[in-house]
Coordinates of C-alpha atoms in Angstrom, one line a residue:
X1 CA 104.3 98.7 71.3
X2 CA 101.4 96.3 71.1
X3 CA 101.9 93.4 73.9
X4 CA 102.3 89.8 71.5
X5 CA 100.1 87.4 73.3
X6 CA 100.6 84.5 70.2
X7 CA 103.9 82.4 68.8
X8 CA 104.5 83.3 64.9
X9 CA 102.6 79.6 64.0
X10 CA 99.0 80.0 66.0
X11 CA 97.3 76.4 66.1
X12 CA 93.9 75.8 67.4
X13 CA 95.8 73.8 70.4
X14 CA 97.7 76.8 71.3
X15 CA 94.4 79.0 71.7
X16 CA 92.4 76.2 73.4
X17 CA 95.6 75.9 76.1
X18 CA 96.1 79.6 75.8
X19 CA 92.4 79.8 76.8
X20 CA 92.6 77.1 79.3
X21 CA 95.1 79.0 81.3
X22 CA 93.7 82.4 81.0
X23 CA 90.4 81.2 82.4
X24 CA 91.7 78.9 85.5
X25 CA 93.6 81.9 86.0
X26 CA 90.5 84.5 86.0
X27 CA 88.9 81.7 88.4
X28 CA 91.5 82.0 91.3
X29 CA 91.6 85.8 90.6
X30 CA 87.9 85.9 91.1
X31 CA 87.5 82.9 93.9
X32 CA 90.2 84.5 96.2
X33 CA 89.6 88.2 95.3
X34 CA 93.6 88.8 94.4
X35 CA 93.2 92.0 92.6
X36 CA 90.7 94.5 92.6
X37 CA 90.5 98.0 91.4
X38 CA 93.4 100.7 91.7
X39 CA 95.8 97.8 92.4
X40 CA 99.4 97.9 91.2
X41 CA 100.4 94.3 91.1
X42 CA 104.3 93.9 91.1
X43 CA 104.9 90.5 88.6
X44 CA 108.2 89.1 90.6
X45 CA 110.0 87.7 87.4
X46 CA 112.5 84.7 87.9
X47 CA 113.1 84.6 84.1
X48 CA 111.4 80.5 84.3
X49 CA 108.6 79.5 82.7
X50 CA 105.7 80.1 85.1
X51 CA 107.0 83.7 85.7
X52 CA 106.9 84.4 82.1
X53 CA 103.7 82.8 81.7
X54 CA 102.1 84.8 84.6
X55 CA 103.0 88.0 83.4
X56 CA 101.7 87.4 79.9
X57 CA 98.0 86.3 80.9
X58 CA 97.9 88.7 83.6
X59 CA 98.5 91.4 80.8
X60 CA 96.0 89.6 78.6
X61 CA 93.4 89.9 81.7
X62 CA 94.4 92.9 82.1
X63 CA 93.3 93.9 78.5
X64 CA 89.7 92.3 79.2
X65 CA 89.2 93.0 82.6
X66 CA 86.1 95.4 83.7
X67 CA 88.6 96.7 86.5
X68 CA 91.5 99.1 86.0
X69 CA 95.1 97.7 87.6
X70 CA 98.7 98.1 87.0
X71 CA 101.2 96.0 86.3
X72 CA 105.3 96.4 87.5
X73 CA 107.7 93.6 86.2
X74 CA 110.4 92.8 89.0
X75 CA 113.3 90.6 88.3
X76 CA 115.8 90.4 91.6
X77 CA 119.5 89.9 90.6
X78 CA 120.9 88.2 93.4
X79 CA 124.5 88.2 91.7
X80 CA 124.5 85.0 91.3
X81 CA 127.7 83.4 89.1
X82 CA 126.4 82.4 85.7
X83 CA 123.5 84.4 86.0
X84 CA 122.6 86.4 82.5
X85 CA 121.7 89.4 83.6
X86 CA 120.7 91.6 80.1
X87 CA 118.3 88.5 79.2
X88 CA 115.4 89.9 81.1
X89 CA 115.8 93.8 80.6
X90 CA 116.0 93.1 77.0
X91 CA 112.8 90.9 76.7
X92 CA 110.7 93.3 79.1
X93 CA 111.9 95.9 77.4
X94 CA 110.6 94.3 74.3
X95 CA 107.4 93.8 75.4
X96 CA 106.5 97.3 76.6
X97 CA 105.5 96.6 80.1
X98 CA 107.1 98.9 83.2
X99 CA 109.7 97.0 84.6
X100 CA 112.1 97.0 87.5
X101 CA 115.6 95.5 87.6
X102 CA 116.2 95.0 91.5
X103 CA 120.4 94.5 92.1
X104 CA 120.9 92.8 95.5
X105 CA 124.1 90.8 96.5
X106 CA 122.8 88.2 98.4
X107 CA 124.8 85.3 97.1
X108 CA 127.9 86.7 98.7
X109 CA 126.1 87.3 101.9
X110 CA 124.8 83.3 101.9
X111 CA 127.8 82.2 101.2
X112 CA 129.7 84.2 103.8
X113 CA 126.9 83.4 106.7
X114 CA 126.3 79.8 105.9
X115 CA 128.7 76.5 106.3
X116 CA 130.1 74.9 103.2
X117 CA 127.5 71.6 102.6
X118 CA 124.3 73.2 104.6
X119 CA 121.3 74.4 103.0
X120 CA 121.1 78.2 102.3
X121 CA 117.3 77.8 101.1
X122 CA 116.0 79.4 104.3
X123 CA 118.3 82.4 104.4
X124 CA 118.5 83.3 100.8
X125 CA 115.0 82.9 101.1
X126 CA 114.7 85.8 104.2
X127 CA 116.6 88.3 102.1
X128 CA 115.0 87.5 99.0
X129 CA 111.4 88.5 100.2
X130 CA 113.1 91.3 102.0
X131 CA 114.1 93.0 98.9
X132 CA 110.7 92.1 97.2
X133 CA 108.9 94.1 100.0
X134 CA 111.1 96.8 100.2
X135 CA 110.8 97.1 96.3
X136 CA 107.0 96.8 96.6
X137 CA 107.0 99.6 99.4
X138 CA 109.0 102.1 96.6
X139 CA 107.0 101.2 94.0
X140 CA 103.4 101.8 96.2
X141 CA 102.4 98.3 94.9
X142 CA 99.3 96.8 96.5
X143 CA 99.8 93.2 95.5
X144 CA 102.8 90.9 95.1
X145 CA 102.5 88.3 92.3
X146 CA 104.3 85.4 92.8
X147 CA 104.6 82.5 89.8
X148 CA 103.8 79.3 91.5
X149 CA 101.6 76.8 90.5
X150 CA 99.2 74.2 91.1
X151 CA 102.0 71.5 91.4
X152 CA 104.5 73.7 93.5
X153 CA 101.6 74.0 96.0
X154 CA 100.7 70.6 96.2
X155 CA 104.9 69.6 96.1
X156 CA 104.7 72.1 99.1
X157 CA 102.4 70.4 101.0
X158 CA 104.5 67.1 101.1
X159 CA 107.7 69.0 101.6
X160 CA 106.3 70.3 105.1
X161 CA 104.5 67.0 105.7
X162 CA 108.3 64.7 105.1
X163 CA 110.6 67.1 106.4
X164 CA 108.9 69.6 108.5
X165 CA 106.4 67.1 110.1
X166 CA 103.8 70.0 109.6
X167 CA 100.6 70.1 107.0
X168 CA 101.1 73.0 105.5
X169 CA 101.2 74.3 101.6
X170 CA 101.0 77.7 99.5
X171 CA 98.1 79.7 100.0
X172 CA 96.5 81.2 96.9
X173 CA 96.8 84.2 99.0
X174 CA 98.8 85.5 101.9
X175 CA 98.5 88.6 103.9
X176 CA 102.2 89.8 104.8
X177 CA 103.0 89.8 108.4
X178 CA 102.6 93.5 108.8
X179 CA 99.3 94.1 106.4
X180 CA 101.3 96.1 104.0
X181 CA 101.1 93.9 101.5
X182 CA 99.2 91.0 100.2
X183 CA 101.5 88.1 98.4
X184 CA 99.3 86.2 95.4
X185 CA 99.7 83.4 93.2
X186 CA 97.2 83.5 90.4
X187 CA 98.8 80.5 88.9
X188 CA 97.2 78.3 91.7
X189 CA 94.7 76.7 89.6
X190 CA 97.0 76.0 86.6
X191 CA 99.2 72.5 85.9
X192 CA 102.3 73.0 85.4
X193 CA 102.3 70.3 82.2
X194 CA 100.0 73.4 80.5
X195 CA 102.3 76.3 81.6
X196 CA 105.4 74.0 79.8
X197 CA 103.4 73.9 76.7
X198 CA 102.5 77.5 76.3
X199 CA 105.9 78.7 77.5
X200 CA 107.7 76.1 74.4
X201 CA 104.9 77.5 72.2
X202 CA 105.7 81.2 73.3
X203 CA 109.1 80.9 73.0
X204 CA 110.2 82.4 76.0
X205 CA 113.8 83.2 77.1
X206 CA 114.1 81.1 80.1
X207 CA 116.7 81.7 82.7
X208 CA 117.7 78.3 84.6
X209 CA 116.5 77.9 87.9
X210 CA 119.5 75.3 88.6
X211 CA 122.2 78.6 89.6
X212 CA 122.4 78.2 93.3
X213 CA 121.5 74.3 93.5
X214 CA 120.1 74.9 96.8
X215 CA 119.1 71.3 99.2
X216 CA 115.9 72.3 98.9
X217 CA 115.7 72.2 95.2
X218 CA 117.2 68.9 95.6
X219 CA 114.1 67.7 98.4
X220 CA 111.6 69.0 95.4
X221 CA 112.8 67.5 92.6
X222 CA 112.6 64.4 95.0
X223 CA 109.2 65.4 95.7
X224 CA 108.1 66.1 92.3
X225 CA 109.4 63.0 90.6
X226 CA 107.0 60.5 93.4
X227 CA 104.1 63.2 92.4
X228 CA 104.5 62.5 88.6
X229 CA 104.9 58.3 89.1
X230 CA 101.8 58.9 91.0
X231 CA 100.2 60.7 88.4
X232 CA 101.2 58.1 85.5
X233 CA 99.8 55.7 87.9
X234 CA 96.9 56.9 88.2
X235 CA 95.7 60.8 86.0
X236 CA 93.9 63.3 88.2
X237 CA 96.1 62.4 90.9
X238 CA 97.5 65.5 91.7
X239 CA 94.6 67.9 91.1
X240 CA 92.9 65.6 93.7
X241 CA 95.3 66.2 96.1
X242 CA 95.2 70.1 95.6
X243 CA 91.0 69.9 95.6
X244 CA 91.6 68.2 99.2
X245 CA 93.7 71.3 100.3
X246 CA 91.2 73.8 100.2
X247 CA 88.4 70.8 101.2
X248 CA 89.3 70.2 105.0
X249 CA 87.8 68.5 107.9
X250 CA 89.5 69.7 110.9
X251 CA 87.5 67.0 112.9
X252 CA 88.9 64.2 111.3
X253 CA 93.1 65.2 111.6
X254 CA 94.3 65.5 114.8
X255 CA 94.8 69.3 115.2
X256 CA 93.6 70.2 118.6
X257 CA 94.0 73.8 118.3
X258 CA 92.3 73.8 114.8
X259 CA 89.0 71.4 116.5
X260 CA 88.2 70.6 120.3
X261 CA 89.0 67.5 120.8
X262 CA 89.9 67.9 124.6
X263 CA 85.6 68.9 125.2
X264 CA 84.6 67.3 122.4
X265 CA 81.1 65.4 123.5
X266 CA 78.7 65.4 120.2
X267 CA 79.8 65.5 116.9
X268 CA 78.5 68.4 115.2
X269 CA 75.5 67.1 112.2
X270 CA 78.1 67.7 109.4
X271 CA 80.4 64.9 110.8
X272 CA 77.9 62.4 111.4
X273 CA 78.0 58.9 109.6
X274 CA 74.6 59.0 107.7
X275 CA 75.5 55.2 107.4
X276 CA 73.0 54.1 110.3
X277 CA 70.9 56.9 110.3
X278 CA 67.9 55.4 108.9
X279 CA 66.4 59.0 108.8
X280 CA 68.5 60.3 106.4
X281 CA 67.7 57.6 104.1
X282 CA 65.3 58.2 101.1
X283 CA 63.0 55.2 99.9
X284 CA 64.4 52.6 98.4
X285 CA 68.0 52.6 99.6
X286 CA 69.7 50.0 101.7
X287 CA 70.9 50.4 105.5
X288 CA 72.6 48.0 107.7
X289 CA 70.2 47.2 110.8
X290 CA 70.3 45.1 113.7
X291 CA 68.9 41.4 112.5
X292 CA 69.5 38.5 115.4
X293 CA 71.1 39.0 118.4
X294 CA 71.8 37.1 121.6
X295 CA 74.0 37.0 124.7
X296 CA 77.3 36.1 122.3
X297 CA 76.6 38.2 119.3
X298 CA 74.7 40.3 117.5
X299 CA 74.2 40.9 113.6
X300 CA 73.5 43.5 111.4
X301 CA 72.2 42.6 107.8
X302 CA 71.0 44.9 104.8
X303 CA 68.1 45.9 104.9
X304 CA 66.1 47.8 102.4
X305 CA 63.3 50.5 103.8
X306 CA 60.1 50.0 102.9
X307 CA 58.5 51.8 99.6
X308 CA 55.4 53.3 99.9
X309 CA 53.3 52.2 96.3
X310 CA 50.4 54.8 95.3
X311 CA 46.9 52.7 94.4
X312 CA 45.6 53.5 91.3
X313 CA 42.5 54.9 91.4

């Protein structure tokens, strides 16, 4: 069965976003290397939006890529009450991709290790990338795809900032802690306004996210609802802060294990101020310089550099 990338009703704005999405998501493929050739990627499928959306642009790269890789739908039933499990199996099964259904009762073992009213994020977490690693392992997958996106990392990064006191986000891609794997997110470059768009468009059947209403689902919605008055404040806010992520100047935080402060004694030529180095000045701009001073103050003024003028012969 052929693979439908398009709704019944195609507009010209579903195949610009369509587009759109496909090629940000070719860019981080290509800017962090996530898959390259032989790979078996396993698509880890929640059943939300992003996951759905991932799968289908990965299988519409796949289509167009000048590498050969594999692709392995996973969706991990954690038993969770409420949860639908034939919704998935039925839509994979559908679409004609090799998929996994991964049973794992982990809800019972959350609820039996953790107190009534604390968060069960961490732990549920744990097991959760247990199983995926395990899976991954019996499956001889090279590559772990995870659906997050450009807002989750940035939502991320002022998570660990307000409640972990740590600067830290989701990186595009992450080695596993014994090599066996390596975890990507070729999402990272996409919004997840877009995503919502093509997933309504594509019709997708979504699973709710909401089953275990974990705390720290709570903490993010917190996080994501500042993010988006920001953004209506002011557009381009959030990609901004995600540029800044992978755009870091260790010298001016306050890391000293990431820059050596403690021998610090010249600043390195790429964290000078160019401000009063009149070298680095071309003709015809302005620099502050030293105008008057005396044995109570001194005072800078603008002044502009002088411009050669050719004679004309």
């Amino acid at each position: 069965m052929k693979t439908k990338h398009y709704p019944d009703d195609v507009s010209q704005n579903f195949l610009k976003l369509r587009n759109q999405l496909i090629s940000a998501t070719g860019k981080a493929i290509g800017d962090y290397n996530m898959i390259e050739e032989g790979d078996t990627v396993l698509v880890c499928m929640s059943g939300g939006k992003d996951s759905h959306a991932m799968l289908m642009i990965l299988l519409a790269l796949q289509e167009r890529a000048p590498i050969n890789f594999k692709l392995i739908a996973m969706n991990l039933d954690q038993k969770q009450p409420g949860f639908p499990e034939d919704v998935l199996p039925r839509y994979l099964e559908q679409l004609g991709v090799e998929y996994r259904i991964v049973e794992a009762d982990t809800y019972s073992i959350v609820k039996e290790k953790i107190p009534e009213g604390k968060t069960t994020c961490s732990l549920c977490s744990r097991l959760r990338r247990g199983i995926i690693y395990t899976t991954a392992q019996q499956l001889g997958a090279t590559k772990i795809a995870l659906g997050h996106h450009r807002d989750d990392i940035v939502q991320t990064l002022f998570l660990n900032m307000f409640y972990g006191a740590k600067m830290k986000a989701m990186p595009p891609k992450l080695a596993t802690n014994r090599g066996e794997f390596m975890v990507i997110r070729p999402l990272a470059y996409c919004a997840e306004k877009d995503i919502a768009a093509y997933a309504r468009a594509m019709q997708f059947p979504i699973i709710p996210c909401d089953l275990c209403g974990g705390q720290e689902n709570l903490q993010r919605q917190k996080i994501k609802d500042m993010l988006n008055n920001w953004e209506r404040e002011q557009p381009g806010r959030i990609n901004n802060i995600f540029r800044a992520i992978g755009n870091v100047e260790p010298s001016h935080l306050a890391d000293f294990d990431l820059y050596d402060f403690k021998h610090l004694s010249q600043a390195k030529e790429e964290d000078e101020d160019p401000m009063f180095d009149h070298e680095k000045f071309s003709p015809g701009d302005m620099a502050l310089t030293i105008a008057a001073q005396d044995d109570k103050r001194i005072e800078f003024a603008r002044k502009p550099f002088p411009v050669s003028v050719a004679t004309e012969e």
